[in-house]
Each structure stands twice: as C-alpha cells, then as structure tokens.
Amino acid sequence: MLETADWAVQMSGGAEAITPDAVGLNAAVGSNIPSLIAEAVALTVGSHGHPPERRRLLALAERLQQGRLQLAVVGQFKRGKSTLLNALLEARVLPSAVTPLTAIATFLRNGKALKLISEDAQGRREEKVCSSTDELRALLQARVTEDGNPHNRLGLSRVDVEYPLPLLAAGVVLIDTPGVGSTYRHNTETARETLPQCDAALFVVSPDPPITATEVDYLKEIRAVAVTILIVLNKIDLVDAEDRSRSESFLRAAVHEAIGDRDVIFFSVSARLALESKASRDSIAMERSGITALERYLEEFARTKRQPTLERAIAQKAGSEIRELAYVAEMRLAASRLPAEELSRRLEEFRAAEKTFDSERNLRFDVLSGDRQRLLHELNNRAAQMRERVQRSLHWEIDRQMASASDMRVIRQDIADRMPKLFQTEFESLEGYERQHLEELLGRHQAQADELIGKVRHAAAQLLDIPFVAPQASEAFEARKIPYWIDAPRDALGNAPRGLLIALLPADMRRRRVRTQLVSEADEMVARNVENLRWSIRQNLEDAIRRFQQELDERLQSSQGATRQAIEEALKRRGQVEKESQDEISTLARVRERLVGIASALQEGKQNG
C-alpha cells in the first residue's frame, strides 16, 4: 500500500532524496519521461513491502537512462532469424543449424572486443573473451543450442555477447530469440517471455508459406509490446520473381488485416546470400540479397528514431504500471475519508464478500479438477488408440517386407528407418490435439478467473464509492513441458534369431519365428515411446493447470488484500488527531491525482512519439 511519509527513492545511480516540493505535486504534467517515472517511484516508497510495479518501474528507468533500445529478432522456427543476424553482424557468430535454440535468449550489445557473458538462475556470471568469431560461435554452440545444452541443463537464464558493430555502438541491443512452433516447447515459452523486454521487433517470415495462422497470432502479441515492427520476408532466393511478388502481396495483406500498417515496414531479403556475399565481398550479390536496404534503414533508425522509439516503449510500459498504483491510491484515499464507524461496517461487508469470492474460487477449482480428470482420461484413450494404430502399421510393413525380401538385416533396417517418421506424424497429431484442448479449456477458465477478479474490484469500488477500474487482462497460459520422440529407435530391432536349432528349422517355420521376434520388438518399441509421450503430455497438462491455480490465487489475494488493507489502515489512523488525519487525506489526494496525471502524460507521450 502507499505511504507518503518517506519520499526517498533508490535510482540506478544511487540514493536520491525527492520531496513533494522537489517533484512539484501541483505542477503541470511534464513530458520528461525519466522524471515522471522517478516521481511515480518516489510516491510509492515507504509502502509495506516492495510492490512489483515499483521494481519494474526502476528497471525501466535504468534502461531509459542508459539509452538501450532492445530490438528483438522474432519469428517461427526455421525462418532464418539467426542467419539474418549473422548477416547483420557480417560473420557467422550465432549458431544457425537446423537444431532449434534452447530456452535462452541471446542479447547482442556493443563492445570493443568479442566477449561472451553467461548468467545462471542464481545470478552467477561467467565471462569469456574470445580471440575470433569461430571461438565465440563454439562457445555459443555449447550454451544456446539444444545439441550443446539440451533442455538447458546448464541452468542458464541469459547469454550476452559483446560485439563491435556500428549499429550496436549506436545504442541498439539485438535480441536473438528462440523460434516459436518448434518441437521444443520451452523455446516458444522463452520467446514469449522475452517479448516484454523488447521495444521494437524485427519479425522474420519466409515464402513457404509467407505467414501462417500461428505467426499471425504471435505477431498480435508482439504488437502489444513493440511500438515499431519491421517485417522481413527472408529466403527470397528460393522463389522466382513472380512467386516472390505474390508472397509479398499476401504478407502485406495478412499483416494489415492482423495489426494494421501503423509503424510496420517491410523488407525482402536472402539472409543466406547476404552472408555469403559479405564473406566473398561480392557487392553485386549483396545488393541482390536485399540486405543493403535493411541495413541502411537500421542505421537511419538508430541515428534518428532510436531515442523516440525507446521513450514511447518505456512510456507505454511505465504507464500501465502507474495506473495500477493510482488505483491503489484511489482506494486508500476513499477509505481515509470515511468515518470510523462507517469504515468498520464496510470492512465487515468486504470480509463477508471475501467468503463469497473464496467459495466461488473453490467451486471453479472443483470444476477445473473435473475438467483435468476428463482431459487425462481422454489422453489415455487417445494414446492407447495411437499405440494400436502404429503397431498395426508396423505389422503390415513387416509382412510386406518379409514377402519381398529374404535378407532379415535389410528388413530390420527398413523397419527401423520407417519408425521415426511414422511416430513423429502420430506424435504431432496427438500433441497438437491435446494442446488445443488444453488451451481451449484454460481459456474458458481464465475468462472466468478474470471475471472473478473483476467482481472483487467491483465490490471494492462500491464499498469505497470510487470508479470501477478493470483489472489488467491475464496472459494466456502456455504448457511448459516438451513432449517429443524421446526414445529414438537406435537399436529397437535386435539381431536375427541365431543358433543351430533355428538354422535347422524349415524355412517357413524359421520365417515365422523371425516375424514373431520382429513384431514383438516393434510392439515393445512402440509401447515404450507411446508411454513416454503420454507421460510428458500429462506432465504438460498438470503443470499448466497448477500454474493457472497458483496465478489465480495470487491475483485474487492481491486484489482482496489491497482493498482490505486500505480499509484496515484507515481505521488504524483514526486514533490520530483530526489535523493529522486531514493532512493524510490531503497528501493521499495529491498522490493519487499526480499518479493519474503521470500515467496520462506517459500515455500521451507514447501516442505522440
């Protein structure tokens, strides 16, 4: 809750005392974003605990002070994001093989020498100066690829690269994000978790097809946090001029329909051709690659638009945080103006309402528990059906192979080669079905959770006679686990039956024995992988539902606690003399009014920037 007695604020450069007179509570709303953020932080210092809004405001203020505009390179898996970044860096720095990146974002910033800084979840840092881009790439390969660091077993939270490049020296930080939509679900999760850190986005697509429904949804998420978006149609070297033109037209129409054209600029490039032409110093090929136009724009953007874009992005993020603080101040102000007897009555009313809210929460959790059981039951049934389908298909393939081939080793190899592709198709079908149903289920429950939080705030508004302010919409839930082909068929089908007795059997009997062994081994392999998949998807479902319940609890407690504390603290202050109470009310009124003014000023600055 807000307290107004202590105006000290800890900024990035050290402790700075700010008084009401110094920041000018009654002054006209200014346009200086750093000062506005500092003032909002100062108005909240002295509160019980450390509101997360204030911590996030301090982080925003620090980034604005340093002038770091963060341009995230985002897009679907295998669209060529890392290759494009390498072309901009003019060297093969970032791993760009077909293997997806692990769940780590790479931040590229200016530096005089090549350096890699990795940080783990406990805040431990490791710095390595590199003598060449080859050494740097090898270090990155061991940290940010699934081959080098499977499932992020190193526990890294972030990787930074210092690199000498004019664009980076101009104050732009490039963020290489994992691709969404790959088989590794944690890549998608990390890519989305990185979005709030980006001020602008370079969204990479390719002509095959130019943009998918998944990418359109992802683009809408990016639009909500990035004030400027560059769309790059990559891999234009893979299509002829006519197909390229059609792809460009389709892409523009799809983007316009999804988010409109405001602050969206389009480029067509071949990142592969650009990287190769830079290595060979072929200026004609470089121009044909389209990279020159993109580089010229980025240079001009860094020189003339970086600061305004950064200010708009920070203003947008800070304004949202400050509006929440203003709402809390509004509740405290309303509670402070009520007589003690009326406060006591309304506190009892709210406590009674809380029992209703808790009952509704428990009821919805009971419904969610039932839905969870139905999801798991359906998963078990579909996994069993999948096992039977795959086994039948492999039995048929075994019979077909044995009818046309006499070499058992060839048959075994053919069956082993066929299994991964067959299983992957079945996996994608099952995992996609379960993911869709999970998201639909949690989407319904999430809407009901938002409705419950809204009821709490409605009750607070009615009890304290203040305008209702809708809560910020909760973010969509994503599953965290990575169900995939876990048990690869390296030696799924063993050696042929051997021994003197087998060799002496008649040919038909020997073939039946071989078929029996082949079928048994194939069935065992299928059963093992189906169970791996089923268990991983189950963990996926359980994790998403558990996180949903935890977040709802936290949001509900926060909303109820803010209202309850506002009334309880107002009651405690009734023991003070009347003059002190009036001074408190006057101060709270100025705080609330100023926070509203700051949020409005930031919003206006964001729109006019």
XYZ file of C-alpha atoms in Angstrom:
609
model
C 0.000 0.000 0.000
C 1.099 3.581 -0.489
C 2.719 5.611 2.252
C 3.547 9.279 1.858
C 5.887 9.887 4.791
C 9.036 8.665 3.041
C 9.945 10.205 -0.306
C 13.378 8.628 -0.764
C 13.911 6.664 -3.931
C 16.732 4.395 -4.937
C 17.665 5.074 -8.547
C 20.321 3.381 -10.615
C 22.940 5.994 -9.840
C 22.491 5.870 -6.072
C 20.071 7.121 -3.421
C 18.403 10.402 -4.234
C 16.042 12.168 -1.837
C 12.941 13.519 -3.547
C 10.460 15.714 -1.737
C 6.949 16.710 -2.740
C 8.198 20.230 -3.404
C 11.129 18.984 -5.467
C 8.960 16.983 -7.828
C 6.157 19.511 -7.854
C 2.986 17.648 -6.990
C 0.837 20.556 -8.117
C 2.919 21.402 -11.179
C 1.650 20.867 -14.679
C 2.224 17.424 -16.120
C 5.547 17.421 -17.940
C 6.839 15.317 -20.808
C 10.147 14.258 -19.272
C 9.709 10.511 -19.045
C 12.634 9.754 -16.701
C 11.443 12.403 -14.262
C 7.868 11.147 -14.437
C 8.930 7.582 -13.706
C 11.210 8.740 -10.879
C 8.369 10.742 -9.411
C 5.970 7.807 -9.552
C 8.533 5.615 -7.814
C 9.081 8.291 -5.166
C 5.354 8.497 -4.496
C 5.236 4.785 -3.667
C 8.345 4.475 -1.496
C 7.644 3.714 2.144
C 4.882 1.272 1.322
C 4.589 -2.084 3.034
C 6.865 -4.470 1.169
C 8.092 -3.698 -2.314
C 5.277 -3.529 -4.869
C 6.258 -5.333 -8.085
C 5.087 -2.295 -10.041
C 7.755 -0.182 -8.382
C 10.504 -2.720 -9.088
C 9.538 -2.861 -12.730
C 9.451 0.940 -12.928
C 13.000 1.124 -11.559
C 14.186 -1.342 -14.223
C 12.502 0.716 -16.949
C 14.081 3.911 -15.627
C 17.528 2.341 -15.665
C 17.186 1.157 -19.248
C 15.922 4.555 -20.373
C 18.808 6.234 -18.591
C 21.278 4.022 -20.448
C 19.532 4.662 -23.769
C 19.322 0.960 -24.643
C 16.697 0.233 -27.283
C 16.097 -3.507 -27.444
C 15.272 -4.808 -30.923
C 14.144 -8.420 -30.751
C 14.534 -10.639 -33.804
C 11.492 -12.881 -33.567
C 9.635 -15.419 -35.629
C 8.750 -19.025 -36.185
C 11.298 -21.818 -36.070
C 13.481 -22.239 -39.213
C 12.614 -18.871 -40.733
C 16.286 -17.866 -40.719
C 16.465 -15.459 -37.774
C 19.998 -16.397 -36.709
C 21.270 -16.358 -40.294
C 19.821 -12.883 -40.743
C 21.515 -11.711 -37.548
C 24.792 -13.202 -38.753
C 24.426 -11.270 -41.992
C 23.946 -8.052 -39.999
C 26.982 -8.968 -37.865
C 28.926 -9.723 -41.071
C 30.201 -13.030 -39.665
C 28.963 -16.475 -38.629
C 28.625 -15.671 -34.936
C 25.331 -17.256 -33.938
C 24.637 -20.981 -34.405
C 22.211 -21.353 -37.289
C 21.874 -25.095 -37.915
C 18.533 -26.867 -38.168
C 18.689 -27.764 -34.471
C 16.441 -25.370 -32.500
C 17.879 -22.977 -29.946
C 17.429 -23.942 -26.336
C 15.395 -21.874 -23.887
C 17.831 -18.945 -23.729
C 17.706 -15.545 -25.397
C 20.995 -14.068 -26.653
C 21.485 -10.312 -26.191
C 23.971 -8.714 -28.608
C 25.350 -5.385 -27.400
C 28.247 -3.115 -28.214
C 31.777 -3.987 -27.120
C 35.328 -3.267 -28.191
C 36.274 -6.954 -28.121
C 34.449 -10.242 -28.612
C 33.109 -11.372 -25.265
C 30.502 -13.846 -24.062
C 28.790 -13.362 -20.700
C 26.543 -16.132 -19.419
C 24.435 -15.962 -16.273
C 22.614 -18.741 -14.463
C 19.397 -18.666 -12.448
C 21.333 -17.958 -9.216
C 22.937 -14.857 -10.708
C 26.390 -16.400 -11.160
C 28.205 -14.884 -14.146
C 30.905 -16.251 -16.383
C 32.796 -14.028 -18.838
C 34.993 -15.251 -21.674
C 36.963 -13.031 -24.053
C 37.244 -14.593 -27.500
C 40.059 -14.245 -29.985
C 37.892 -14.961 -33.035
C 34.296 -15.290 -34.190
C 34.902 -19.039 -34.574
C 35.730 -19.311 -30.872
C 32.716 -17.196 -29.963
C 30.418 -19.343 -32.097
C 31.777 -22.520 -30.487
C 31.076 -21.123 -27.024
C 27.543 -20.170 -28.068
C 27.042 -23.605 -29.602
C 27.779 -25.148 -26.209
C 25.328 -22.844 -24.419
C 22.378 -21.874 -26.608
C 21.738 -24.885 -28.833
C 19.791 -27.981 -27.998
C 22.753 -30.134 -29.039
C 25.227 -28.323 -26.812
C 22.942 -27.616 -23.865
C 19.949 -29.977 -24.089
C 16.942 -28.733 -22.148
C 19.237 -26.051 -20.684
C 20.918 -28.490 -18.313
C 23.471 -25.745 -17.558
C 20.682 -23.739 -15.913
C 21.453 -20.547 -17.843
C 18.992 -17.667 -17.636
C 20.623 -15.312 -20.123
C 23.543 -15.028 -22.525
C 25.048 -11.686 -23.589
C 27.508 -11.130 -26.405
C 29.670 -8.018 -26.716
C 30.495 -7.344 -30.339
C 31.954 -4.371 -32.257
C 29.339 -3.164 -34.732
C 28.229 0.404 -35.577
C 24.550 -0.465 -35.099
C 25.236 -1.760 -31.583
C 27.504 1.194 -30.823
C 24.572 3.478 -31.718
C 22.604 2.154 -28.715
C 20.678 -0.754 -30.250
C 20.677 -4.132 -28.483
C 19.777 -7.039 -30.764
C 17.991 -9.984 -29.147
C 18.185 -13.380 -30.810
C 15.113 -15.235 -29.567
C 14.281 -18.943 -29.843
C 11.847 -19.744 -32.615
C 8.231 -20.418 -31.777
C 6.472 -23.503 -33.060
C 9.417 -25.918 -32.922
C 9.180 -29.362 -31.341
C 10.793 -27.914 -28.196
C 8.001 -26.206 -26.291
C 10.343 -24.348 -23.944
C 11.640 -22.407 -26.972
C 8.178 -20.992 -27.599
C 7.770 -20.219 -23.920
C 11.094 -18.357 -23.719
C 10.410 -16.432 -26.921
C 7.131 -15.167 -25.451
C 8.692 -14.430 -22.050
C 11.302 -12.282 -23.820
C 8.681 -10.121 -25.559
C 8.101 -7.679 -22.646
C 11.789 -6.766 -22.867
C 11.578 -5.669 -26.488
C 10.875 -2.104 -27.578
C 10.884 -2.848 -31.291
C 10.730 -6.105 -33.211
C 12.161 -7.497 -36.413
C 9.680 -10.210 -37.392
C 11.135 -12.793 -39.789
C 8.981 -14.871 -42.146
C 9.672 -16.767 -45.380
C 7.739 -17.569 -48.570
C 6.949 -21.169 -47.580
C 4.240 -20.001 -46.774
C 4.703 -16.228 -46.309
C 2.839 -16.228 -42.983
C 0.853 -18.835 -41.055
C -2.067 -18.511 -38.641
C 0.321 -19.252 -35.750
C 2.596 -16.439 -36.888
C -0.332 -14.028 -37.176
C -1.278 -14.765 -33.549
C 2.339 -14.295 -32.478
C 2.501 -11.023 -34.398
C -0.516 -9.731 -32.464
C 1.301 -10.489 -29.197
C 4.341 -8.598 -30.478
C 2.180 -5.629 -31.465
C 1.019 -5.300 -27.850
C 4.562 -4.653 -26.560
C 6.629 -3.363 -29.500
C 5.969 0.177 -30.683
C 7.747 -0.428 -34.008
C 7.728 -3.609 -36.096
C 9.869 -4.443 -39.120
C 8.638 -7.359 -41.243
C 11.393 -9.235 -43.086
C 10.453 -11.714 -45.798
C 13.526 -13.961 -45.792
C 14.696 -16.689 -48.220
C 13.638 -14.816 -51.345
C 16.383 -16.686 -53.225
C 14.246 -19.835 -53.011
C 11.416 -18.456 -55.176
C 11.228 -16.847 -58.597
C 10.250 -13.212 -59.155
C 6.560 -13.985 -59.690
C 6.230 -16.097 -56.534
C 8.167 -13.504 -54.569
C 5.759 -10.781 -55.670
C 2.767 -12.905 -54.698
C 4.341 -13.686 -51.317
C 4.994 -10.002 -50.651
C 1.422 -9.044 -51.539
C -0.051 -11.834 -49.424
C 2.191 -10.897 -46.491
C 1.224 -7.218 -46.595
C -2.475 -8.068 -46.740
C -2.219 -10.523 -43.846
C -0.265 -8.086 -41.664
C -2.637 -5.245 -42.481
C -5.636 -7.374 -41.520
C -3.990 -8.558 -38.291
C -2.474 -5.373 -36.862
C -2.836 -2.557 -39.378
C 0.004 -0.788 -41.146
C 0.962 1.754 -38.480
C 4.705 1.592 -37.719
C 5.156 -1.544 -39.837
C 7.846 -1.552 -42.524
C 8.509 -4.401 -44.969
C 11.772 -5.781 -46.378
C 12.585 -8.730 -48.622
C 15.982 -10.377 -48.169
C 18.022 -13.509 -48.604
C 20.000 -13.786 -45.389
C 21.984 -16.741 -46.732
C 23.016 -14.878 -49.886
C 23.815 -11.762 -47.851
C 26.110 -13.677 -45.510
C 27.882 -15.431 -48.378
C 28.312 -12.213 -50.380
C 29.823 -10.439 -47.387
C 32.323 -13.246 -46.927
C 33.290 -13.092 -50.623
C 32.992 -9.275 -50.805
C 30.633 -9.603 -53.777
C 28.862 -6.221 -53.822
C 26.517 -7.189 -56.665
C 25.278 -10.297 -54.861
C 24.995 -8.303 -51.637
C 22.719 -5.763 -53.313
C 20.662 -8.579 -54.835
C 20.245 -10.144 -51.391
C 18.259 -7.139 -50.173
C 20.349 -6.785 -47.008
C 21.664 -3.369 -48.023
C 18.223 -1.746 -47.837
C 17.592 -3.252 -44.413
C 20.997 -2.145 -43.092
C 20.521 1.391 -44.368
C 17.162 1.612 -42.654
C 18.536 0.263 -39.359
C 21.417 2.762 -39.459
C 18.997 5.639 -40.069
C 16.646 4.280 -37.428
C 19.455 4.131 -34.843
C 20.508 7.662 -35.640
C 17.134 9.425 -35.788
C 14.426 7.181 -34.296
C 16.101 5.130 -31.586
C 15.523 7.565 -28.720
C 11.912 8.483 -29.625
C 11.063 4.804 -30.077
C 12.667 3.904 -26.770
C 10.781 6.676 -24.999
C 7.473 5.562 -26.486
C 8.106 1.955 -25.459
C 9.127 2.883 -21.918
C 6.180 5.273 -21.618
C 3.767 2.521 -22.646
C 5.174 0.006 -20.169
C 5.506 2.509 -17.318
C 2.035 3.956 -17.838
C 0.434 0.566 -17.339
C 2.310 0.031 -14.057
C 1.487 3.504 -12.742
C -2.221 3.140 -13.466
C -2.271 0.165 -11.082
C -0.529 2.255 -8.412
C -3.051 5.062 -8.926
C -5.911 2.605 -8.401
C -4.434 1.541 -5.052
C -4.018 5.189 -4.070
C -7.651 5.837 -5.012
C -8.820 3.102 -2.660
C -6.694 4.401 0.219
C -7.938 7.929 -0.327
C -11.585 6.854 -0.325
C -11.094 4.812 2.834
C -9.364 7.720 4.602
C -12.373 9.993 4.025
C -14.901 7.669 5.672
C -15.879 7.950 9.368
C -14.530 5.220 11.647
C -17.978 3.682 12.245
C -18.694 3.543 8.513
C -15.254 2.084 7.829
C -15.866 -0.718 10.335
C -19.228 -1.511 8.743
C -17.750 -1.625 5.232
C -14.806 -3.701 6.354
C -17.237 -6.308 7.691
C -19.152 -6.166 4.415
C -15.981 -6.761 2.448
C -14.925 -9.637 4.699
C -18.309 -11.220 4.109
C -17.891 -10.684 0.364
C -14.461 -12.325 0.564
C -16.103 -15.509 1.820
C -18.279 -15.469 -1.301
C -15.238 -14.885 -3.510
C -13.383 -17.750 -1.814
C -16.371 -20.048 -2.272
C -16.578 -19.152 -5.953
C -12.827 -19.715 -6.311
C -13.138 -23.165 -4.700
C -16.110 -24.025 -6.898
C -14.213 -23.078 -10.024
C -11.210 -25.075 -8.891
C -13.505 -28.079 -8.366
C -14.803 -27.676 -11.921
C -11.240 -27.326 -13.171
C -10.285 -30.505 -11.302
C -13.089 -32.375 -13.050
C -12.013 -30.988 -16.422
C -8.452 -32.077 -15.640
C -9.605 -35.646 -14.987
C -11.539 -35.696 -18.259
C -8.503 -34.397 -20.144
C -6.283 -37.071 -18.646
C -8.828 -39.824 -19.342
C -9.105 -38.695 -22.955
C -5.301 -38.552 -23.213
C -5.040 -42.162 -22.015
C -7.636 -43.305 -24.562
C -6.013 -41.457 -27.449
C -2.563 -42.727 -26.506
C -3.892 -46.284 -26.496
C -5.503 -45.740 -29.915
C -2.260 -44.307 -31.222
C -0.296 -47.319 -29.965
C -2.665 -49.698 -31.734
C -2.507 -47.681 -34.978
C 1.281 -47.560 -35.051
C 1.594 -51.245 -34.170
C -0.843 -52.239 -36.949
C 1.059 -50.123 -39.434
C 4.383 -51.676 -38.467
C 2.921 -55.216 -38.540
C 1.729 -54.551 -42.072
C 5.134 -53.187 -43.042
C 6.897 -56.207 -41.535
C 4.676 -58.586 -43.532
C 5.212 -56.577 -46.726
C 8.962 -56.554 -46.283
C 9.157 -60.243 -45.471
C 7.130 -61.085 -48.570
C 9.546 -59.262 -50.854
C 12.927 -59.597 -49.096
C 14.942 -62.545 -47.881
C 17.685 -60.699 -46.017
C 16.437 -60.218 -42.454
C 19.009 -57.497 -41.773
C 17.596 -55.409 -44.612
C 14.065 -55.887 -43.279
C 15.119 -54.806 -39.795
C 16.864 -51.708 -41.093
C 13.889 -50.705 -43.256
C 11.510 -51.057 -40.320
C 13.844 -49.124 -38.012
C 14.164 -46.307 -40.597
C 10.393 -46.126 -41.008
C 9.539 -45.834 -37.308
C 10.723 -42.283 -36.543
C 8.776 -40.688 -39.395
C 5.652 -42.688 -38.638
C 5.891 -41.916 -34.941
C 6.561 -38.221 -35.474
C 3.392 -37.881 -37.545
C 1.374 -39.582 -34.827
C 3.054 -37.502 -32.126
C 2.283 -34.219 -33.847
C -1.349 -35.238 -34.193
C -1.760 -36.258 -30.548
C 0.286 -33.411 -29.078
C -1.488 -30.838 -31.259
C -4.913 -32.172 -30.293
C -4.134 -32.141 -26.578
C -2.542 -28.700 -26.764
C -5.590 -27.255 -28.495
C -7.981 -28.748 -25.940
C -5.810 -27.598 -23.042
C -5.673 -24.041 -24.368
C -9.421 -24.009 -25.008
C -10.087 -25.338 -21.506
C -7.764 -22.896 -19.748
C -9.037 -20.097 -21.954
C -12.565 -20.633 -20.602
C -11.360 -20.893 -17.016
C -9.105 -17.882 -17.491
C -12.021 -15.755 -18.671
C -13.963 -16.847 -15.577
C -10.947 -16.032 -13.380
C -10.728 -12.541 -14.871
C -14.454 -12.179 -14.203
C -13.933 -13.158 -10.544
C -11.098 -10.625 -10.146
C -13.403 -8.059 -11.717
C -16.067 -8.860 -9.111
C -13.564 -8.197 -6.335
C -12.716 -4.823 -7.807
C -16.390 -4.032 -8.377
C -17.057 -4.777 -4.723
C -14.165 -2.522 -3.715
C -15.439 0.263 -5.952
C -18.950 0.041 -4.482
C -17.797 -0.142 -0.865
C -15.422 2.799 -1.213
C -17.536 4.825 -3.668
C -14.788 5.015 -6.300
C -14.936 4.438 -10.061
C -14.506 0.849 -11.167
C -11.172 0.154 -12.867
C -10.998 -3.100 -14.806
C -8.056 -5.356 -13.910
C -5.312 -5.920 -16.433
C -6.112 -8.942 -18.566
C -4.154 -12.025 -17.631
C -1.807 -13.544 -20.173
C -2.648 -16.780 -21.932
C -1.208 -19.899 -20.383
C 1.418 -21.937 -22.221
C 2.346 -25.523 -21.496
C 5.947 -25.875 -20.319
C 6.934 -29.483 -20.861
C 8.388 -30.797 -24.112
C 6.611 -33.941 -25.266
C 8.543 -35.394 -28.200
C 10.095 -38.528 -29.665
C 12.192 -39.304 -26.596
C 13.271 -42.909 -27.103
C 14.815 -42.854 -30.581
C 14.944 -46.256 -32.291
C 18.740 -46.658 -32.278
C 18.632 -50.404 -31.626
C 14.914 -51.034 -31.464
C 15.047 -54.152 -33.580
C 17.604 -56.639 -32.359
C 19.653 -59.188 -34.237
C 18.017 -62.079 -36.023
C 17.452 -65.290 -34.047
C 20.607 -67.372 -34.231
C 21.782 -70.788 -33.217
C 21.936 -74.289 -34.620
C 18.320 -75.136 -33.768
C 16.994 -72.063 -35.568
C 19.151 -72.758 -38.577
C 17.865 -76.341 -38.765
C 14.200 -75.285 -38.763
C 12.237 -75.428 -42.028
C 12.231 -72.135 -43.976
C 8.558 -71.318 -43.267
C 8.929 -72.002 -39.567
C 12.150 -70.013 -39.440
C 10.450 -67.024 -41.103
C 7.526 -67.256 -38.656
C 9.981 -67.204 -35.743
C 11.720 -64.173 -37.231
C 8.394 -62.399 -37.788
C 7.331 -63.122 -34.214
C 10.553 -61.578 -32.929
C 10.260 -58.562 -35.232
C 6.663 -57.936 -34.195
C 7.490 -58.350 -30.510
C 10.416 -55.921 -30.712
C 8.400 -53.377 -32.716
C 5.477 -53.595 -30.265
C 7.806 -53.067 -27.323
C 9.396 -50.054 -29.002
C 6.028 -48.515 -29.808
C 4.666 -49.110 -26.305
C 7.723 -47.541 -24.708
C 7.577 -44.409 -26.844
C 3.820 -44.019 -26.547
C 4.175 -44.127 -22.778
C 6.999 -41.570 -22.888
C 4.826 -39.296 -24.963
C 1.715 -39.838 -22.853
C 3.587 -39.142 -19.632
C 5.231 -35.995 -20.999
C 1.917 -34.612 -22.247
C 0.332 -35.461 -18.902
C 3.081 -33.503 -17.133
C 2.378 -30.695 -19.578
C -1.301 -30.627 -18.630
C -0.637 -30.904 -14.899
C 1.945 -28.113 -14.978
C -0.294 -25.698 -16.891
C -3.269 -26.289 -14.582
C -1.116 -25.977 -11.459
C 0.330 -22.683 -12.664
C -3.159 -21.464 -13.519
C -4.384 -22.144 -9.980
C -1.312 -20.513 -8.459
C -1.653 -17.346 -10.529
C -5.375 -17.055 -9.819
C -4.671 -17.380 -6.096
C -2.004 -14.688 -6.275
C -4.191 -12.291 -8.256
C -7.209 -12.877 -6.042
C -5.203 -12.385 -2.850
C -3.621 -9.252 -4.257
C -6.971 -7.712 -5.233
C -8.682 -8.634 -1.955
C -5.659 -7.686 0.109
C -5.379 -4.233 -1.440
C -8.975 -3.400 -0.566
C -8.835 -4.919 2.899
C -5.582 -3.141 3.762
C -6.904 0.200 2.544
C -9.834 -0.013 4.989
C -7.847 -1.521 7.881
C -5.101 1.099 7.676
C -7.657 3.899 7.519
C -9.206 2.515 10.724
C -5.827 2.466 12.458
C -5.226 6.089 11.587
C -8.491 7.098 13.244
C -6.567 7.207 16.512
C -4.618 10.231 15.270
C -5.650 13.811 15.889
C -8.020 15.334 13.370
C -5.397 17.627 11.874
C -3.064 14.716 11.094
C -5.945 12.831 9.502
C -6.785 15.790 7.302
C -3.144 16.173 6.321
C -3.044 12.485 5.426
C -6.149 12.822 3.267
C -4.738 15.881 1.502
C -1.463 14.126 0.825
C -3.178 10.992 -0.446
C -5.328 13.093 -2.742
C -2.246 14.753 -4.212
C -0.522 11.396 -4.618
C -3.472 9.830 -6.382
C -4.012 12.871 -8.603
C -0.352 13.023 -9.512
C -0.127 9.315 -10.340
C -3.131 9.639 -12.639
C -1.516 12.682 -14.240
C 1.786 10.849 -14.745
C 0.054 7.851 -16.338
C -1.881 10.169 -18.661
C 1.269 12.067 -19.590
C 3.121 8.862 -20.401
C 0.225 7.599 -22.488
C 0.079 10.897 -24.379
C 3.826 10.782 -24.914
C 3.592 7.247 -26.246
C 0.866 8.163 -28.709
C 2.535 11.348 -29.909
C 6.049 9.923 -30.080
